[in-house]
Coordinates of C-alpha atoms in Angstrom, one line a residue:
X1 CA -55.9 13.8 45.7
X2 CA -54.5 12.0 47.8
X3 CA -55.6 8.8 48.2
X4 CA -56.6 7.8 52.2
X5 CA -54.6 4.4 53.1
X6 CA -57.2 2.4 52.2
X7 CA -57.7 2.9 49.5
X8 CA -54.2 1.6 48.9
X9 CA -53.2 -0.4 45.6
X10 CA -55.4 1.2 43.5
X11 CA -52.7 2.9 41.3
X12 CA -51.1 -0.6 40.4
X13 CA -52.5 -3.0 38.1
X14 CA -54.0 -5.9 39.2
X15 CA -52.6 -9.1 38.7
X16 CA -55.3 -10.7 38.3
X17 CA -58.0 -9.3 36.7
X18 CA -60.5 -10.2 40.2
X19 CA -57.8 -8.4 42.8
X20 CA -58.8 -6.9 45.0
X21 CA -63.2 -7.5 44.8
X22 CA -64.8 -6.2 46.8
X23 CA -68.9 -8.8 48.7
X24 CA -72.1 -7.0 49.2
X25 CA -74.4 -8.4 51.6
X26 CA -77.8 -7.6 54.0
X27 CA -78.0 -7.7 57.5
X28 CA -78.9 -11.8 57.2
X29 CA -76.1 -13.5 55.8
X30 CA -74.1 -12.8 59.1
X31 CA -73.6 -17.1 58.9
X32 CA -73.3 -16.8 54.6
X33 CA -70.2 -14.5 56.1
X34 CA -69.0 -16.4 58.5
X35 CA -69.4 -20.3 55.9
X36 CA -67.5 -18.3 53.3
X37 CA -64.6 -16.4 55.1
X38 CA -62.0 -18.5 54.6
X39 CA -62.1 -18.8 51.4
X40 CA -61.8 -14.8 51.3
X41 CA -59.4 -12.3 51.1
X42 CA -58.3 -10.5 54.6
X43 CA -59.3 -6.8 54.7
X44 CA -61.6 -7.5 50.9
X45 CA -64.3 -4.3 51.0
X46 CA -68.2 -5.9 52.3
X47 CA -70.7 -3.6 51.6
X48 CA -73.8 -4.0 54.0
X49 CA -77.3 -2.9 52.6
X50 CA -79.5 -0.5 54.0
X51 CA -83.0 -2.7 52.9
X52 CA -86.3 -2.1 54.3
X53 CA -87.8 -3.5 57.5
X54 CA -84.7 -4.2 59.4
X55 CA -84.0 -2.2 62.2
X56 CA -80.4 -0.6 62.8
X57 CA -79.2 -3.2 65.0
X58 CA -79.9 -6.1 62.6
X59 CA -76.8 -3.8 60.2
X60 CA -75.7 -2.8 63.3
X61 CA -74.6 -6.8 64.0
X62 CA -73.6 -7.7 60.8
X63 CA -71.6 -4.1 60.0
X64 CA -68.8 -5.5 63.7
X65 CA -69.3 -9.7 62.2
X66 CA -67.7 -8.1 59.2
X67 CA -64.8 -6.5 60.3
X68 CA -64.4 -9.2 63.4
X69 CA -63.8 -11.8 60.3
X70 CA -60.8 -9.8 59.3
X71 CA -62.7 -7.9 56.5
X72 CA -63.5 -4.2 55.7
X73 CA -66.5 -2.7 56.5
X74 CA -68.8 -0.5 53.9
X75 CA -71.8 -0.2 55.2
X76 CA -74.7 1.6 52.8
X77 CA -77.1 4.9 53.9
X78 CA -80.4 5.5 52.2
X79 CA -81.0 8.3 52.3
X80 CA -85.2 8.8 52.4
X81 CA -85.2 6.0 54.2
X82 CA -83.9 7.6 57.4
X83 CA -85.5 9.3 59.7
X84 CA -84.1 11.5 61.2
X85 CA -80.8 13.3 62.1
X86 CA -80.7 10.9 64.9
X87 CA -81.5 8.3 64.0
X88 CA -79.1 8.8 60.6
X89 CA -76.2 10.5 62.6
X90 CA -76.7 7.0 65.9
X91 CA -76.4 4.7 63.4
X92 CA -73.6 6.3 61.8
X93 CA -72.0 6.7 64.6
X94 CA -72.5 2.9 66.0
X95 CA -71.1 1.4 62.9
X96 CA -68.1 3.6 63.7
X97 CA -67.4 3.0 67.2
X98 CA -68.6 -1.4 67.6
X99 CA -67.4 -1.3 64.1
X100 CA -64.4 0.8 63.4
X101 CA -66.0 1.9 59.4
X102 CA -63.8 3.8 57.6
X103 CA -65.9 4.1 54.2
X104 CA -69.8 4.6 53.7
X105 CA -71.6 3.8 50.6
X106 CA -74.7 6.0 50.2
X107 CA -77.7 5.7 47.8
X108 CA -80.7 8.1 47.6
X109 CA -83.0 5.3 48.0
X110 CA -86.3 4.0 46.5
X111 CA -88.7 6.1 48.0
X112 CA -90.3 9.0 45.8
X113 CA -90.7 10.9 48.9
X114 CA -88.4 10.4 51.7
X115 CA -89.2 9.6 55.4
X116 CA -87.4 11.9 56.7
X117 CA -85.5 15.3 56.1
X118 CA -82.9 13.2 53.3
X119 CA -84.2 13.7 50.3
X120 CA -81.1 12.0 48.4
X121 CA -77.3 11.7 48.9
X122 CA -75.4 15.1 48.7
X123 CA -78.1 16.4 52.0
X124 CA -76.4 13.3 54.2
X125 CA -72.7 15.0 52.3
X126 CA -74.1 18.7 53.7
X127 CA -75.1 17.1 57.5
X128 CA -70.9 16.9 57.9
X129 CA -72.3 13.9 59.9
X130 CA -69.3 11.9 58.0
X131 CA -66.4 14.0 58.5
X132 CA -67.2 13.9 62.3
X133 CA -67.8 10.9 62.6
X134 CA -64.0 9.9 61.4
X135 CA -65.5 8.6 57.8
X136 CA -62.8 8.5 55.1
X137 CA -63.5 7.3 51.9
X138 CA -67.4 7.8 50.4
X139 CA -69.1 5.0 48.1
X140 CA -71.4 6.9 45.2
X141 CA -73.9 4.5 43.3
X142 CA -72.7 4.6 39.0
X143 CA -74.8 3.6 36.3
X144 CA -73.2 2.1 33.2
X145 CA -76.8 0.9 30.9
X146 CA -78.8 4.4 32.4
X147 CA -80.8 6.2 34.9
X148 CA -84.7 5.2 35.2
X149 CA -85.5 8.1 37.4
X150 CA -83.0 10.8 34.9
X151 CA -81.6 11.4 32.2
X152 CA -77.4 11.0 30.8
X153 CA -76.7 14.1 31.2
X154 CA -79.1 14.4 34.2
X155 CA -77.0 10.9 35.8
X156 CA -73.6 12.3 34.8
X157 CA -74.1 15.6 36.2
X158 CA -75.6 14.5 39.9
X159 CA -71.6 12.5 40.2
X160 CA -69.8 14.9 38.6
X161 CA -70.9 17.4 41.7
X162 CA -71.3 13.8 44.5
X163 CA -67.7 12.6 43.1
X164 CA -67.0 17.0 43.7
X165 CA -68.6 17.0 47.7
X166 CA -66.9 14.3 48.8
X167 CA -63.5 15.8 47.9
X168 CA -63.9 19.4 48.9
X169 CA -64.9 17.8 52.7
X170 CA -61.4 15.8 52.3
X171 CA -62.6 12.1 51.2
X172 CA -62.2 9.6 49.0
X173 CA -64.8 8.8 46.2
X174 CA -65.7 6.0 44.7
X175 CA -68.3 4.8 42.4
X176 CA -69.7 1.5 42.6
X177 CA -71.4 0.4 39.5
X178 CA -75.2 -1.0 39.6
X179 CA -74.2 -4.4 38.4
X180 CA -75.4 -5.7 34.4
X181 CA -75.1 -8.6 32.1
X182 CA -73.5 -6.0 29.3
X183 CA -69.6 -5.6 29.2
X184 CA -69.6 -3.7 26.3
X185 CA -71.8 -0.5 28.0
X186 CA -69.1 -0.8 30.6
X187 CA -66.4 -0.4 28.7
X188 CA -67.7 2.5 26.9
X189 CA -69.5 4.1 30.6
X190 CA -65.8 3.9 32.4
X191 CA -64.5 6.0 28.9
X192 CA -67.0 9.0 28.8
X193 CA -66.2 8.9 32.5
X194 CA -62.8 9.8 32.5
X195 CA -63.3 12.2 29.2
X196 CA -65.6 13.8 31.6
X197 CA -62.5 14.0 34.0
X198 CA -63.5 11.5 37.0
X199 CA -60.7 9.7 37.2
X200 CA -61.9 8.1 41.2
X201 CA -61.1 4.3 41.5
X202 CA -64.6 2.6 40.3
X203 CA -65.5 -0.2 41.1
X204 CA -67.8 -2.4 38.8
X205 CA -71.0 -5.1 39.8
X206 CA -70.7 -8.1 38.8
X207 CA -73.8 -10.6 39.9
X208 CA -72.3 -13.6 41.3
X209 CA -73.6 -16.9 40.2
X210 CA -76.6 -17.5 40.5
X211 CA -80.9 -19.1 38.5
X212 CA -81.1 -17.2 35.7
X213 CA -85.0 -16.8 37.0
X214 CA -83.2 -15.6 39.9
X215 CA -81.4 -13.4 38.3
X216 CA -83.6 -11.9 35.4
X217 CA -85.8 -11.1 38.7
X218 CA -82.7 -9.0 39.3
X219 CA -82.1 -7.4 36.7
X220 CA -86.7 -6.0 36.1
X221 CA -86.2 -5.1 39.7
X222 CA -83.6 -3.1 39.5
X223 CA -84.1 -1.6 35.8
X224 CA -80.8 -3.5 34.5
X225 CA -81.0 -4.4 30.3
X226 CA -82.0 -7.5 30.0
X227 CA -82.5 -8.3 25.6
X228 CA -81.9 -11.5 24.3
X229 CA -78.7 -10.3 22.9
X230 CA -77.3 -9.2 26.7
X231 CA -77.6 -12.1 27.9
X232 CA -76.0 -13.9 24.9
X233 CA -73.0 -11.7 25.8
X234 CA -73.9 -12.7 29.1
X235 CA -74.0 -17.1 28.4
X236 CA -77.5 -17.2 28.5
X237 CA -80.5 -17.9 25.5
X238 CA -83.7 -17.0 26.7
X239 CA -85.0 -20.8 25.4
X240 CA -83.9 -21.4 28.7
X241 CA -83.9 -20.5 31.3
X242 CA -83.6 -23.9 33.2
X243 CA -80.5 -23.5 35.6
X244 CA -78.1 -21.2 36.3
X245 CA -75.4 -19.1 35.0
X246 CA -71.7 -17.2 35.6
X247 CA -70.2 -14.0 35.7
X248 CA -68.1 -16.0 33.6
X249 CA -68.0 -14.1 30.1
X250 CA -68.8 -10.8 31.8
X251 CA -65.8 -11.1 33.6
X252 CA -63.8 -12.7 30.9
X253 CA -64.7 -9.7 29.1
X254 CA -63.3 -7.5 31.6
X255 CA -60.1 -9.2 31.7
X256 CA -59.5 -8.8 28.0
X257 CA -60.9 -5.2 27.6
X258 CA -60.2 -3.1 30.6
X259 CA -56.9 -0.7 29.7
X260 CA -55.0 2.3 31.0
X261 CA -57.9 4.3 29.3
X262 CA -60.8 2.5 31.5
X263 CA -58.5 4.8 34.7
X264 CA -57.9 2.2 38.4
X265 CA -61.5 -0.9 38.4
X266 CA -61.5 -3.6 40.6
X267 CA -65.1 -5.5 40.2
X268 CA -67.5 -5.6 42.8
X269 CA -70.4 -9.0 43.1
X270 CA -73.3 -9.0 43.8
X271 CA -74.3 -12.7 45.4
X272 CA -77.7 -13.5 44.3
X273 CA -76.7 -17.0 44.6
X274 CA -75.4 -16.5 47.8
X275 CA -71.7 -16.0 49.2
X276 CA -70.8 -18.9 49.3
X277 CA -71.1 -19.9 45.6
X278 CA -69.7 -16.4 44.7
X279 CA -66.3 -16.5 46.5
X280 CA -66.4 -20.7 45.4
X281 CA -67.1 -19.2 42.1
X282 CA -64.5 -16.7 42.6
X283 CA -61.2 -19.1 43.6
X284 CA -62.1 -21.2 40.0
X285 CA -62.0 -18.9 38.7
X286 CA -58.5 -17.2 40.0
X287 CA -57.5 -21.5 40.2
X288 CA -58.4 -21.9 36.4
X289 CA -56.2 -17.9 34.7
X290 CA -53.3 -18.8 37.4
X291 CA -53.8 -16.0 40.0
X292 CA -50.9 -16.9 43.1

């Protein structure tokens, strides 16, 4: 499969592990993105989440801001939170028209029952709306530490079917993983992913620096493993949950452990402590490791 131009440089190993990173933001983070923008490389992919309680107008405004600041917007679509066909295609066509969107990220969403006609991501794909709108790449979720509602085998089967469905529709699949604290779990998952013949680009989810209690709160909410032994690998002691923690050890482990057997990999940062704090950490990491 030939990847579209927006997946350029994936075949070139990164000079430093943070090269070509991507970020995540919410519709409320426009001011924070503008503040952090001078530190973010041009064309950096920025995902715009699809959170409950937000209106499409706010999500569209955030997506437009990403484009106007010189970055590559990647809006999320949460299948079970979409209320109707018009709701779905209206939002999709608006971000394509107003922000030049070329890539999207799709998830089933948290509600156990759909609020509209779409139960899962395959239902969104099967509408054909993405390719009709000119979308050239679709991201889907990966779960190196498992999924609370699926077995390990089910996770692999669903991921394989989604990747195949995206490719069959002429778009480039991309996997973006949930964040985690255990580099060994991610590295093993990547090896198994490639063993199963899924050779698409992967973005590994990395938690940006944040307060320790905040990190653990997000971990509990997202079903991320946070045992004492895992947290120790990350650099957090359960004996003291005060203060902040950054992903230094985690990113160092990826820099040391990633090899050809893991395929095309980049990092995706979840800025739990704020966008500026995250990109400042990235800039500091690159300065310490000789980037540029």
